[in-house]
PDB file with SEQRES, HELIX, SHEET and CRYST1 records, atoms N, CA, C and O in Angstrom:
SEQRES   1 A   78  MET GLU ASN LYS ASP ILE PHE THR THR VAL VAL ARG VAL          
SEQRES   2 A   78  LYS GLY SER ASP VAL TYR CYS LEU VAL PRO VAL LYS SER          
SEQRES   3 A   78  THR LYS PRO ILE LYS LYS ASP PHE TRP ILE GLU CYS SER          
SEQRES   4 A   78  LYS ALA LEU CYS ARG ILE HIS VAL GLY PRO PRO ILE ASN          
SEQRES   5 A   78  MET GLY ASP ILE VAL CYS LYS ASN ILE LEU ASN THR GLY          
SEQRES   6 A   78  VAL ASP ILE VAL ALA THR LYS ASN ILE LYS LYS ASN ILE          
HELIX    1 AA1 LYS A   32  PHE A   34  5                                   3    
HELIX    2 AA2 TRP A   35  LEU A   42  1                                   8    
HELIX    3 AA3 ILE A   61  ASN A   63  5                                   3    
SHEET    1 AA1 5 HIS A  46  VAL A  47  0                                        
SHEET    2 AA1 5 THR A   8  VAL A  13  1                                        
SHEET    3 AA1 5 LEU A  21  SER A  26 -1                                        
SHEET    4 AA1 5 ILE A  68  ALA A  70 -1                                        
SHEET    5 AA1 5 ILE A  56  CYS A  58 -1                                        
CRYST1    1.000    1.000    1.000  90.00  90.00  90.00 P 1           1          
ATOM      1  N   MET A   1      84.427  81.022 100.445  1.00  0.00           N  
ATOM      2  CA  MET A   1      85.041  79.716 100.268  1.00  0.00           C  
ATOM      3  C   MET A   1      84.957  79.304  98.802  1.00  0.00           C  
ATOM      4  O   MET A   1      83.895  79.374  98.184  1.00  0.00           O  
ATOM      5  N   GLU A   2      86.092  78.875  98.259  1.00  0.00           N  
ATOM      6  CA  GLU A   2      86.128  78.474  96.857  1.00  0.00           C  
ATOM      7  C   GLU A   2      85.551  77.079  96.685  1.00  0.00           C  
ATOM      8  O   GLU A   2      85.636  76.238  97.579  1.00  0.00           O  
ATOM      9  N   ASN A   3      84.966  76.855  95.527  1.00  0.00           N  
ATOM     10  CA  ASN A   3      84.355  75.579  95.187  1.00  0.00           C  
ATOM     11  C   ASN A   3      85.420  74.687  94.542  1.00  0.00           C  
ATOM     12  O   ASN A   3      85.498  74.598  93.317  1.00  0.00           O  
ATOM     13  N   LYS A   4      86.243  74.023  95.376  1.00  0.00           N  
ATOM     14  CA  LYS A   4      87.338  73.172  94.897  1.00  0.00           C  
ATOM     15  C   LYS A   4      87.186  71.766  95.451  1.00  0.00           C  
ATOM     16  O   LYS A   4      86.590  71.558  96.508  1.00  0.00           O  
ATOM     17  N   ASP A   5      87.733  70.807  94.719  1.00  0.00           N  
ATOM     18  CA  ASP A   5      87.771  69.423  95.191  1.00  0.00           C  
ATOM     19  C   ASP A   5      88.801  68.666  94.363  1.00  0.00           C  
ATOM     20  O   ASP A   5      89.250  69.140  93.319  1.00  0.00           O  
ATOM     21  N   ILE A   6      89.170  67.476  94.848  1.00  0.00           N  
ATOM     22  CA  ILE A   6      90.072  66.607  94.087  1.00  0.00           C  
ATOM     23  C   ILE A   6      89.322  66.122  92.853  1.00  0.00           C  
ATOM     24  O   ILE A   6      88.198  65.629  92.953  1.00  0.00           O  
ATOM     25  N   PHE A   7      89.953  66.266  91.688  1.00  0.00           N  
ATOM     26  CA  PHE A   7      89.363  65.866  90.412  1.00  0.00           C  
ATOM     27  C   PHE A   7      89.788  64.432  90.112  1.00  0.00           C  
ATOM     28  O   PHE A   7      90.978  64.120  90.155  1.00  0.00           O  
ATOM     29  N   THR A   8      88.831  63.559  89.810  1.00  0.00           N  
ATOM     30  CA  THR A   8      89.133  62.172  89.453  1.00  0.00           C  
ATOM     31  C   THR A   8      88.474  61.829  88.127  1.00  0.00           C  
ATOM     32  O   THR A   8      87.373  62.292  87.827  1.00  0.00           O  
ATOM     33  N   THR A   9      89.158  61.017  87.341  1.00  0.00           N  
ATOM     34  CA  THR A   9      88.627  60.572  86.057  1.00  0.00           C  
ATOM     35  C   THR A   9      89.462  59.375  85.596  1.00  0.00           C  
ATOM     36  O   THR A   9      90.177  58.772  86.397  1.00  0.00           O  
ATOM     37  N   VAL A  10      89.375  59.036  84.327  1.00  0.00           N  
ATOM     38  CA  VAL A  10      90.187  57.960  83.751  1.00  0.00           C  
ATOM     39  C   VAL A  10      90.880  58.479  82.497  1.00  0.00           C  
ATOM     40  O   VAL A  10      90.419  59.420  81.850  1.00  0.00           O  
ATOM     41  N   VAL A  11      92.011  57.832  82.170  1.00  0.00           N  
ATOM     42  CA  VAL A  11      92.770  58.143  80.955  1.00  0.00           C  
ATOM     43  C   VAL A  11      92.964  56.841  80.202  1.00  0.00           C  
ATOM     44  O   VAL A  11      93.129  55.785  80.811  1.00  0.00           O  
ATOM     45  N   ARG A  12      92.945  56.913  78.888  1.00  0.00           N  
ATOM     46  CA  ARG A  12      93.097  55.702  78.067  1.00  0.00           C  
ATOM     47  C   ARG A  12      94.520  55.146  78.127  1.00  0.00           C  
ATOM     48  O   ARG A  12      95.502  55.885  78.194  1.00  0.00           O  
ATOM     49  N   VAL A  13      94.588  53.815  78.099  1.00  0.00           N  
ATOM     50  CA  VAL A  13      95.862  53.099  78.083  1.00  0.00           C  
ATOM     51  C   VAL A  13      96.031  52.486  76.709  1.00  0.00           C  
ATOM     52  O   VAL A  13      95.128  51.822  76.201  1.00  0.00           O  
ATOM     53  N   LYS A  14      97.196  52.712  76.105  1.00  0.00           N  
ATOM     54  CA  LYS A  14      97.488  52.145  74.790  1.00  0.00           C  
ATOM     55  C   LYS A  14      98.591  51.106  74.958  1.00  0.00           C  
ATOM     56  O   LYS A  14      99.631  51.397  75.549  1.00  0.00           O  
ATOM     57  N   GLY A  15      98.376  49.915  74.450  1.00  0.00           N  
ATOM     58  CA  GLY A  15      99.409  48.889  74.500  1.00  0.00           C  
ATOM     59  C   GLY A  15      99.240  47.867  75.607  1.00  0.00           C  
ATOM     60  O   GLY A  15     100.188  47.157  75.940  1.00  0.00           O  
ATOM     61  N   SER A  16      98.052  47.780  76.180  1.00  0.00           N  
ATOM     62  CA  SER A  16      97.791  46.758  77.200  1.00  0.00           C  
ATOM     63  C   SER A  16      96.607  45.917  76.748  1.00  0.00           C  
ATOM     64  O   SER A  16      95.574  46.446  76.338  1.00  0.00           O  
ATOM     65  N   ASP A  17      96.769  44.595  76.828  1.00  0.00           N  
ATOM     66  CA  ASP A  17      95.668  43.704  76.457  1.00  0.00           C  
ATOM     67  C   ASP A  17      94.642  43.588  77.576  1.00  0.00           C  
ATOM     68  O   ASP A  17      93.495  43.218  77.330  1.00  0.00           O  
ATOM     69  N   VAL A  18      95.049  43.904  78.809  1.00  0.00           N  
ATOM     70  CA  VAL A  18      94.191  43.708  79.969  1.00  0.00           C  
ATOM     71  C   VAL A  18      93.383  44.961  80.300  1.00  0.00           C  
ATOM     72  O   VAL A  18      92.181  44.875  80.551  1.00  0.00           O  
ATOM     73  N   TYR A  19      94.038  46.124  80.302  1.00  0.00           N  
ATOM     74  CA  TYR A  19      93.381  47.365  80.714  1.00  0.00           C  
ATOM     75  C   TYR A  19      93.311  48.350  79.556  1.00  0.00           C  
ATOM     76  O   TYR A  19      94.270  48.514  78.803  1.00  0.00           O  
ATOM     77  N   CYS A  20      92.161  49.002  79.428  1.00  0.00           N  
ATOM     78  CA  CYS A  20      92.042  50.045  78.415  1.00  0.00           C  
ATOM     79  C   CYS A  20      91.959  51.433  79.060  1.00  0.00           C  
ATOM     80  O   CYS A  20      92.056  52.446  78.368  1.00  0.00           O  
ATOM     81  N   LEU A  21      91.779  51.480  80.395  1.00  0.00           N  
ATOM     82  CA  LEU A  21      91.706  52.742  81.120  1.00  0.00           C  
ATOM     83  C   LEU A  21      92.503  52.644  82.412  1.00  0.00           C  
ATOM     84  O   LEU A  21      92.636  51.569  82.997  1.00  0.00           O  
ATOM     85  N   VAL A  22      93.033  53.787  82.848  1.00  0.00           N  
ATOM     86  CA  VAL A  22      93.690  53.864  84.149  1.00  0.00           C  
ATOM     87  C   VAL A  22      93.042  55.010  84.931  1.00  0.00           C  
ATOM     88  O   VAL A  22      92.879  56.103  84.389  1.00  0.00           O  
ATOM     89  N   PRO A  23      92.670  54.779  86.193  1.00  0.00           N  
ATOM     90  CA  PRO A  23      92.098  55.864  86.992  1.00  0.00           C  
ATOM     91  C   PRO A  23      93.181  56.871  87.376  1.00  0.00           C  
ATOM     92  O   PRO A  23      94.320  56.501  87.662  1.00  0.00           O  
ATOM     93  N   VAL A  24      92.806  58.147  87.377  1.00  0.00           N  
ATOM     94  CA  VAL A  24      93.730  59.228  87.723  1.00  0.00           C  
ATOM     95  C   VAL A  24      93.036  60.221  88.645  1.00  0.00           C  
ATOM     96  O   VAL A  24      91.809  60.255  88.738  1.00  0.00           O  
ATOM     97  N   LYS A  25      93.852  61.036  89.329  1.00  0.00           N  
ATOM     98  CA  LYS A  25      93.303  62.085  90.188  1.00  0.00           C  
ATOM     99  C   LYS A  25      94.262  63.262  90.219  1.00  0.00           C  
ATOM    100  O   LYS A  25      95.433  63.141  89.859  1.00  0.00           O  
ATOM    101  N   SER A  26      93.746  64.401  90.656  1.00  0.00           N  
ATOM    102  CA  SER A  26      94.584  65.586  90.799  1.00  0.00           C  
ATOM    103  C   SER A  26      95.358  65.503  92.111  1.00  0.00           C  
ATOM    104  O   SER A  26      94.894  64.902  93.081  1.00  0.00           O  
ATOM    105  N   THR A  27      96.541  66.111  92.129  1.00  0.00           N  
ATOM    106  CA  THR A  27      97.372  66.092  93.339  1.00  0.00           C  
ATOM    107  C   THR A  27      96.898  67.115  94.364  1.00  0.00           C  
ATOM    108  O   THR A  27      97.232  67.009  95.544  1.00  0.00           O  
ATOM    109  N   LYS A  28      96.126  68.102  93.926  1.00  0.00           N  
ATOM    110  CA  LYS A  28      95.567  69.140  94.805  1.00  0.00           C  
ATOM    111  C   LYS A  28      94.150  69.429  94.328  1.00  0.00           C  
ATOM    112  O   LYS A  28      93.802  69.094  93.196  1.00  0.00           O  
ATOM    113  N   PRO A  29      93.331  70.040  95.168  1.00  0.00           N  
ATOM    114  CA  PRO A  29      91.986  70.410  94.715  1.00  0.00           C  
ATOM    115  C   PRO A  29      92.036  71.395  93.539  1.00  0.00           C  
ATOM    116  O   PRO A  29      92.892  72.278  93.484  1.00  0.00           O  
ATOM    117  N   ILE A  30      91.105  71.222  92.610  1.00  0.00           N  
ATOM    118  CA  ILE A  30      90.968  72.090  91.431  1.00  0.00           C  
ATOM    119  C   ILE A  30      89.588  72.728  91.489  1.00  0.00           C  
ATOM    120  O   ILE A  30      88.629  72.090  91.923  1.00  0.00           O  
ATOM    121  N   LYS A  31      89.477  73.982  91.056  1.00  0.00           N  
ATOM    122  CA  LYS A  31      88.177  74.643  90.994  1.00  0.00           C  
ATOM    123  C   LYS A  31      87.244  73.827  90.113  1.00  0.00           C  
ATOM    124  O   LYS A  31      87.631  73.388  89.030  1.00  0.00           O  
ATOM    125  N   LYS A  32      86.033  73.626  90.572  1.00  0.00           N  
ATOM    126  CA  LYS A  32      85.063  72.823  89.822  1.00  0.00           C  
ATOM    127  C   LYS A  32      84.719  73.455  88.480  1.00  0.00           C  
ATOM    128  O   LYS A  32      84.260  72.764  87.571  1.00  0.00           O  
ATOM    129  N   ASP A  33      84.937  74.773  88.345  1.00  0.00           N  
ATOM    130  CA  ASP A  33      84.711  75.450  87.055  1.00  0.00           C  
ATOM    131  C   ASP A  33      85.633  74.902  85.966  1.00  0.00           C  
ATOM    132  O   ASP A  33      85.307  74.993  84.782  1.00  0.00           O  
ATOM    133  N   PHE A  34      86.791  74.327  86.352  1.00  0.00           N  
ATOM    134  CA  PHE A  34      87.767  73.812  85.388  1.00  0.00           C  
ATOM    135  C   PHE A  34      87.574  72.338  85.053  1.00  0.00           C  
ATOM    136  O   PHE A  34      88.246  71.825  84.159  1.00  0.00           O  
ATOM    137  N   TRP A  35      86.678  71.649  85.743  1.00  0.00           N  
ATOM    138  CA  TRP A  35      86.569  70.198  85.584  1.00  0.00           C  
ATOM    139  C   TRP A  35      86.226  69.761  84.160  1.00  0.00           C  
ATOM    140  O   TRP A  35      86.791  68.783  83.670  1.00  0.00           O  
ATOM    141  N   ILE A  36      85.330  70.448  83.498  1.00  0.00           N  
ATOM    142  CA  ILE A  36      84.969  70.058  82.125  1.00  0.00           C  
ATOM    143  C   ILE A  36      86.156  70.264  81.195  1.00  0.00           C  
ATOM    144  O   ILE A  36      86.428  69.418  80.343  1.00  0.00           O  
ATOM    145  N   GLU A  37      86.869  71.385  81.350  1.00  0.00           N  
ATOM    146  CA  GLU A  37      88.049  71.632  80.515  1.00  0.00           C  
ATOM    147  C   GLU A  37      89.153  70.619  80.802  1.00  0.00           C  
ATOM    148  O   GLU A  37      89.861  70.201  79.886  1.00  0.00           O  
ATOM    149  N   CYS A  38      89.306  70.222  82.061  1.00  0.00           N  
ATOM    150  CA  CYS A  38      90.281  69.181  82.415  1.00  0.00           C  
ATOM    151  C   CYS A  38      89.922  67.864  81.728  1.00  0.00           C  
ATOM    152  O   CYS A  38      90.796  67.177  81.199  1.00  0.00           O  
ATOM    153  N   SER A  39      88.649  67.517  81.737  1.00  0.00           N  
ATOM    154  CA  SER A  39      88.187  66.285  81.083  1.00  0.00           C  
ATOM    155  C   SER A  39      88.478  66.324  79.591  1.00  0.00           C  
ATOM    156  O   SER A  39      88.913  65.327  79.016  1.00  0.00           O  
ATOM    157  N   LYS A  40      88.239  67.469  78.962  1.00  0.00           N  
ATOM    158  CA  LYS A  40      88.510  67.613  77.528  1.00  0.00           C  
ATOM    159  C   LYS A  40      89.999  67.446  77.230  1.00  0.00           C  
ATOM    160  O   LYS A  40      90.367  66.813  76.241  1.00  0.00           O  
ATOM    161  N   ALA A  41      90.853  68.012  78.080  1.00  0.00           N  
ATOM    162  CA  ALA A  41      92.297  67.893  77.878  1.00  0.00           C  
ATOM    163  C   ALA A  41      92.758  66.448  78.061  1.00  0.00           C  
ATOM    164  O   ALA A  41      93.579  65.956  77.287  1.00  0.00           O  
ATOM    165  N   LEU A  42      92.239  65.776  79.071  1.00  0.00           N  
ATOM    166  CA  LEU A  42      92.674  64.409  79.360  1.00  0.00           C  
ATOM    167  C   LEU A  42      92.121  63.385  78.381  1.00  0.00           C  
ATOM    168  O   LEU A  42      92.695  62.305  78.244  1.00  0.00           O  
ATOM    169  N   CYS A  43      91.030  63.689  77.698  1.00  0.00           N  
ATOM    170  CA  CYS A  43      90.476  62.723  76.741  1.00  0.00           C  
ATOM    171  C   CYS A  43      91.376  62.578  75.510  1.00  0.00           C  
ATOM    172  O   CYS A  43      91.227  61.627  74.743  1.00  0.00           O  
ATOM    173  N   ARG A  44      92.306  63.515  75.320  1.00  0.00           N  
ATOM    174  CA  ARG A  44      93.233  63.450  74.184  1.00  0.00           C  
ATOM    175  C   ARG A  44      94.533  62.734  74.531  1.00  0.00           C  
ATOM    176  O   ARG A  44      95.411  62.582  73.682  1.00  0.00           O  
ATOM    177  N   ILE A  45      94.652  62.295  75.784  1.00  0.00           N  
ATOM    178  CA  ILE A  45      95.892  61.672  76.250  1.00  0.00           C  
ATOM    179  C   ILE A  45      95.753  60.146  76.252  1.00  0.00           C  
ATOM    180  O   ILE A  45      94.735  59.596  76.672  1.00  0.00           O  
ATOM    181  N   HIS A  46      96.807  59.482  75.771  1.00  0.00           N  
ATOM    182  CA  HIS A  46      96.943  58.025  75.886  1.00  0.00           C  
ATOM    183  C   HIS A  46      98.244  57.769  76.623  1.00  0.00           C  
ATOM    184  O   HIS A  46      99.257  58.400  76.322  1.00  0.00           O  
ATOM    185  N   VAL A  47      98.237  56.856  77.582  1.00  0.00           N  
ATOM    186  CA  VAL A  47      99.461  56.493  78.286  1.00  0.00           C  
ATOM    187  C   VAL A  47      99.783  55.040  77.997  1.00  0.00           C  
ATOM    188  O   VAL A  47      98.888  54.236  77.735  1.00  0.00           O  
ATOM    189  N   GLY A  48     101.053  54.710  78.045  1.00  0.00           N  
ATOM    190  CA  GLY A  48     101.477  53.340  77.779  1.00  0.00           C  
ATOM    191  C   GLY A  48     102.054  52.689  79.015  1.00  0.00           C  
ATOM    192  O   GLY A  48     102.714  53.348  79.818  1.00  0.00           O  
ATOM    193  N   PRO A  49     101.809  51.393  79.173  1.00  0.00           N  
ATOM    194  CA  PRO A  49     102.353  50.672  80.318  1.00  0.00           C  
ATOM    195  C   PRO A  49     103.868  50.540  80.191  1.00  0.00           C  
ATOM    196  O   PRO A  49     104.383  50.615  79.076  1.00  0.00           O  
ATOM    197  N   PRO A  50     104.592  50.351  81.270  1.00  0.00           N  
ATOM    198  CA  PRO A  50     104.082  50.210  82.629  1.00  0.00           C  
ATOM    199  C   PRO A  50     103.732  51.562  83.249  1.00  0.00           C  
ATOM    200  O   PRO A  50     104.393  52.570  82.996  1.00  0.00           O  
ATOM    201  N   ILE A  51     102.691  51.560  84.055  1.00  0.00           N  
ATOM    202  CA  ILE A  51     102.248  52.747  84.780  1.00  0.00           C  
ATOM    203  C   ILE A  51     102.225  52.372  86.259  1.00  0.00           C  
ATOM    204  O   ILE A  51     101.674  51.338  86.638  1.00  0.00           O  
ATOM    205  N   ASN A  52     102.818  53.207  87.077  1.00  0.00           N  
ATOM    206  CA  ASN A  52     102.834  52.968  88.516  1.00  0.00           C  
ATOM    207  C   ASN A  52     101.993  54.010  89.226  1.00  0.00           C  
ATOM    208  O   ASN A  52     101.883  55.151  88.775  1.00  0.00           O  
ATOM    209  N   MET A  53     101.406  53.610  90.334  1.00  0.00           N  
ATOM    210  CA  MET A  53     100.624  54.533  91.131  1.00  0.00           C  
ATOM    211  C   MET A  53     101.491  55.747  91.461  1.00  0.00           C  
ATOM    212  O   MET A  53     102.622  55.599  91.925  1.00  0.00           O  
ATOM    213  N   GLY A  54     100.964  56.939  91.223  1.00  0.00           N  
ATOM    214  CA  GLY A  54     101.708  58.158  91.502  1.00  0.00           C  
ATOM    215  C   GLY A  54     102.438  58.732  90.303  1.00  0.00           C  
ATOM    216  O   GLY A  54     102.925  59.861  90.362  1.00  0.00           O  
ATOM    217  N   ASP A  55     102.526  57.960  89.191  1.00  0.00           N  
ATOM    218  CA  ASP A  55     103.150  58.493  87.972  1.00  0.00           C  
ATOM    219  C   ASP A  55     102.355  59.688  87.468  1.00  0.00           C  
ATOM    220  O   ASP A  55     101.124  59.664  87.455  1.00  0.00           O  
ATOM    221  N   ILE A  56     103.059  60.725  87.055  1.00  0.00           N  
ATOM    222  CA  ILE A  56     102.386  61.915  86.524  1.00  0.00           C  
ATOM    223  C   ILE A  56     101.920  61.630  85.100  1.00  0.00           C  
ATOM    224  O   ILE A  56     102.717  61.292  84.224  1.00  0.00           O  
ATOM    225  N   VAL A  57     100.617  61.775  84.888  1.00  0.00           N  
ATOM    226  CA  VAL A  57     100.012  61.566  83.574  1.00  0.00           C  
ATOM    227  C   VAL A  57      99.947  62.899  82.825  1.00  0.00           C  
ATOM    228  O   VAL A  57     100.137  62.940  81.609  1.00  0.00           O  
ATOM    229  N   CYS A  58      99.682  63.971  83.539  1.00  0.00           N  
ATOM    230  CA  CYS A  58      99.614  65.314  82.959  1.00  0.00           C  
ATOM    231  C   CYS A  58     100.153  66.306  83.984  1.00  0.00           C  
ATOM    232  O   CYS A  58      99.614  66.434  85.083  1.00  0.00           O  
ATOM    233  N   LYS A  59     101.219  67.002  83.610  1.00  0.00           N  
ATOM    234  CA  LYS A  59     101.850  67.960  84.521  1.00  0.00           C  
ATOM    235  C   LYS A  59     101.223  69.339  84.315  1.00  0.00           C  
ATOM    236  O   LYS A  59     101.052  69.781  83.179  1.00  0.00           O  
ATOM    237  N   ASN A  60     100.882  70.013  85.409  1.00  0.00           N  
ATOM    238  CA  ASN A  60     100.381  71.387  85.384  1.00  0.00           C  
ATOM    239  C   ASN A  60      99.176  71.542  84.440  1.00  0.00           C  
ATOM    240  O   ASN A  60      99.199  72.370  83.530  1.00  0.00           O  
ATOM    241  N   ILE A  61      98.147  70.756  84.659  1.00  0.00           N  
ATOM    242  CA  ILE A  61      96.980  70.777  83.776  1.00  0.00           C  
ATOM    243  C   ILE A  61      96.337  72.169  83.744  1.00  0.00           C  
ATOM    244  O   ILE A  61      96.076  72.768  84.788  1.00  0.00           O  
ATOM    245  N   LEU A  62      96.095  72.657  82.564  1.00  0.00           N  
ATOM    246  CA  LEU A  62      95.471  73.968  82.320  1.00  0.00           C  
ATOM    247  C   LEU A  62      96.157  75.105  83.082  1.00  0.00           C  
ATOM    248  O   LEU A  62      95.510  76.071  83.487  1.00  0.00           O  
ATOM    249  N   ASN A  63      97.462  74.978  83.269  1.00  0.00           N  
ATOM    250  CA  ASN A  63      98.253  75.993  83.981  1.00  0.00           C  
ATOM    251  C   ASN A  63      97.714  76.288  85.373  1.00  0.00           C  
ATOM    252  O   ASN A  63      97.770  77.426  85.839  1.00  0.00           O  
ATOM    253  N   THR A  64      97.191  75.258  86.039  1.00  0.00           N  
ATOM    254  CA  THR A  64      96.664  75.420  87.391  1.00  0.00           C  
ATOM    255  C   THR A  64      97.734  75.154  88.445  1.00  0.00           C  
ATOM    256  O   THR A  64      97.532  75.455  89.621  1.00  0.00           O  
ATOM    257  N   GLY A  65      98.872  74.591  88.033  1.00  0.00           N  
ATOM    258  CA  GLY A  65      99.900  74.204  88.982  1.00  0.00           C  
ATOM    259  C   GLY A  65      99.628  72.860  89.621  1.00  0.00           C  
ATOM    260  O   GLY A  65     100.316  72.465  90.562  1.00  0.00           O  
ATOM    261  N   VAL A  66      98.619  72.149  89.113  1.00  0.00           N  
ATOM    262  CA  VAL A  66      98.211  70.854  89.666  1.00  0.00           C  
ATOM    263  C   VAL A  66      98.544  69.760  88.656  1.00  0.00           C  
ATOM    264  O   VAL A  66      98.279  69.899  87.462  1.00  0.00           O  
ATOM    265  N   ASP A  67      99.133  68.663  89.155  1.00  0.00           N  
ATOM    266  CA  ASP A  67      99.444  67.519  88.308  1.00  0.00           C  
ATOM    267  C   ASP A  67      98.328  66.483  88.405  1.00  0.00           C  
ATOM    268  O   ASP A  67      97.613  66.411  89.405  1.00  0.00           O  
ATOM    269  N   ILE A  68      98.192  65.687  87.353  1.00  0.00           N  
ATOM    270  CA  ILE A  68      97.256  64.559  87.339  1.00  0.00           C  
ATOM    271  C   ILE A  68      98.101  63.297  87.421  1.00  0.00           C  
ATOM    272  O   ILE A  68      99.003  63.094  86.608  1.00  0.00           O  
ATOM    273  N   VAL A  69      97.805  62.440  88.414  1.00  0.00           N  
ATOM    274  CA  VAL A  69      98.613  61.236  88.646  1.00  0.00           C  
ATOM    275  C   VAL A  69      97.765  59.972  88.561  1.00  0.00           C  
ATOM    276  O   VAL A  69      96.562  59.990  88.821  1.00  0.00           O  
ATOM    277  N   ALA A  70      98.420  58.878  88.190  1.00  0.00           N  
ATOM    278  CA  ALA A  70      97.754  57.574  88.127  1.00  0.00           C  
ATOM    279  C   ALA A  70      97.479  57.065  89.537  1.00  0.00           C  
ATOM    280  O   ALA A  70      98.256  57.308  90.460  1.00  0.00           O  
ATOM    281  N   THR A  71      96.358  56.353  89.692  1.00  0.00           N  
ATOM    282  CA  THR A  71      96.010  55.795  91.001  1.00  0.00           C  
ATOM    283  C   THR A  71      95.962  54.268  90.971  1.00  0.00           C  
ATOM    284  O   THR A  71      95.417  53.643  91.880  1.00  0.00           O  
ATOM    285  N   LYS A  72      96.540  53.665  89.913  1.00  0.00           N  
ATOM    286  CA  LYS A  72      96.566  52.204  89.793  1.00  0.00           C  
ATOM    287  C   LYS A  72      97.826  51.799  89.034  1.00  0.00           C  
ATOM    288  O   LYS A  72      98.312  52.544  88.182  1.00  0.00           O  
ATOM    289  N   ASN A  73      98.343  50.636  89.342  1.00  0.00           N  
ATOM    290  CA  ASN A  73      99.492  50.081  88.617  1.00  0.00           C  
ATOM    291  C   ASN A  73      98.988  49.323  87.400  1.00  0.00           C  
ATOM    292  O   ASN A  73      98.050  48.532  87.499  1.00  0.00           O  
ATOM    293  N   ILE A  74      99.614  49.565  86.250  1.00  0.00           N  
ATOM    294  CA  ILE A  74      99.308  48.822  85.021  1.00  0.00           C  
ATOM    295  C   ILE A  74     100.636  48.231  84.543  1.00  0.00           C  
ATOM    296  O   ILE A  74     101.572  48.964  84.224  1.00  0.00           O  
ATOM    297  N   LYS A  75     100.706  46.905  84.499  1.00  0.00           N  
ATOM    298  CA  LYS A  75     101.949  46.237  84.081  1.00  0.00           C  
ATOM    299  C   LYS A  75     102.033  46.165  82.564  1.00  0.00           C  
ATOM    300  O   LYS A  75     101.023  46.167  81.860  1.00  0.00           O  
ATOM    301  N   LYS A  76     103.254  46.103  82.089  1.00  0.00           N  
ATOM    302  CA  LYS A  76     103.500  45.969  80.657  1.00  0.00           C  
ATOM    303  C   LYS A  76     103.257  44.525  80.235  1.00  0.00           C  
ATOM    304  O   LYS A  76     103.595  43.596  80.968  1.00  0.00           O  
ATOM    305  N   ASN A  77     102.670  44.336  79.050  1.00  0.00           N  
ATOM    306  CA  ASN A  77     102.463  42.972  78.529  1.00  0.00           C  
ATOM    307  C   ASN A  77     103.793  42.315  78.260  1.00  0.00           C  
ATOM    308  O   ASN A  77     104.743  42.971  77.834  1.00  0.00           O  
ATOM    309  N   ILE A  78     103.865  41.035  78.505  1.00  0.00           N  
ATOM    310  CA  ILE A  78     105.114  40.291  78.257  1.00  0.00           C  
ATOM    311  C   ILE A  78     104.991  39.494  76.977  1.00  0.00           C  
ATOM    312  O   ILE A  78     105.930  38.800  76.589  1.00  0.00           O  
TER     313      ILE A  78                                                      
END                                                                             
């Protein structure tokens, strides 16, 4: 049995006065051996509002075939 699970973390939000982070998760389980490398890749990403739940933040992370999606709505400042 492989050591896989859904990967969850946060990604920085640029351009919002209310939120500085958005929670994200993988769309499929990822091998736990890749979790540190996934974190390193995602720490270089900034996303801008508006962000909707389910929006892809990172497509095919580390060539695993798994996308990273937002799990919270972030509205754009008016």
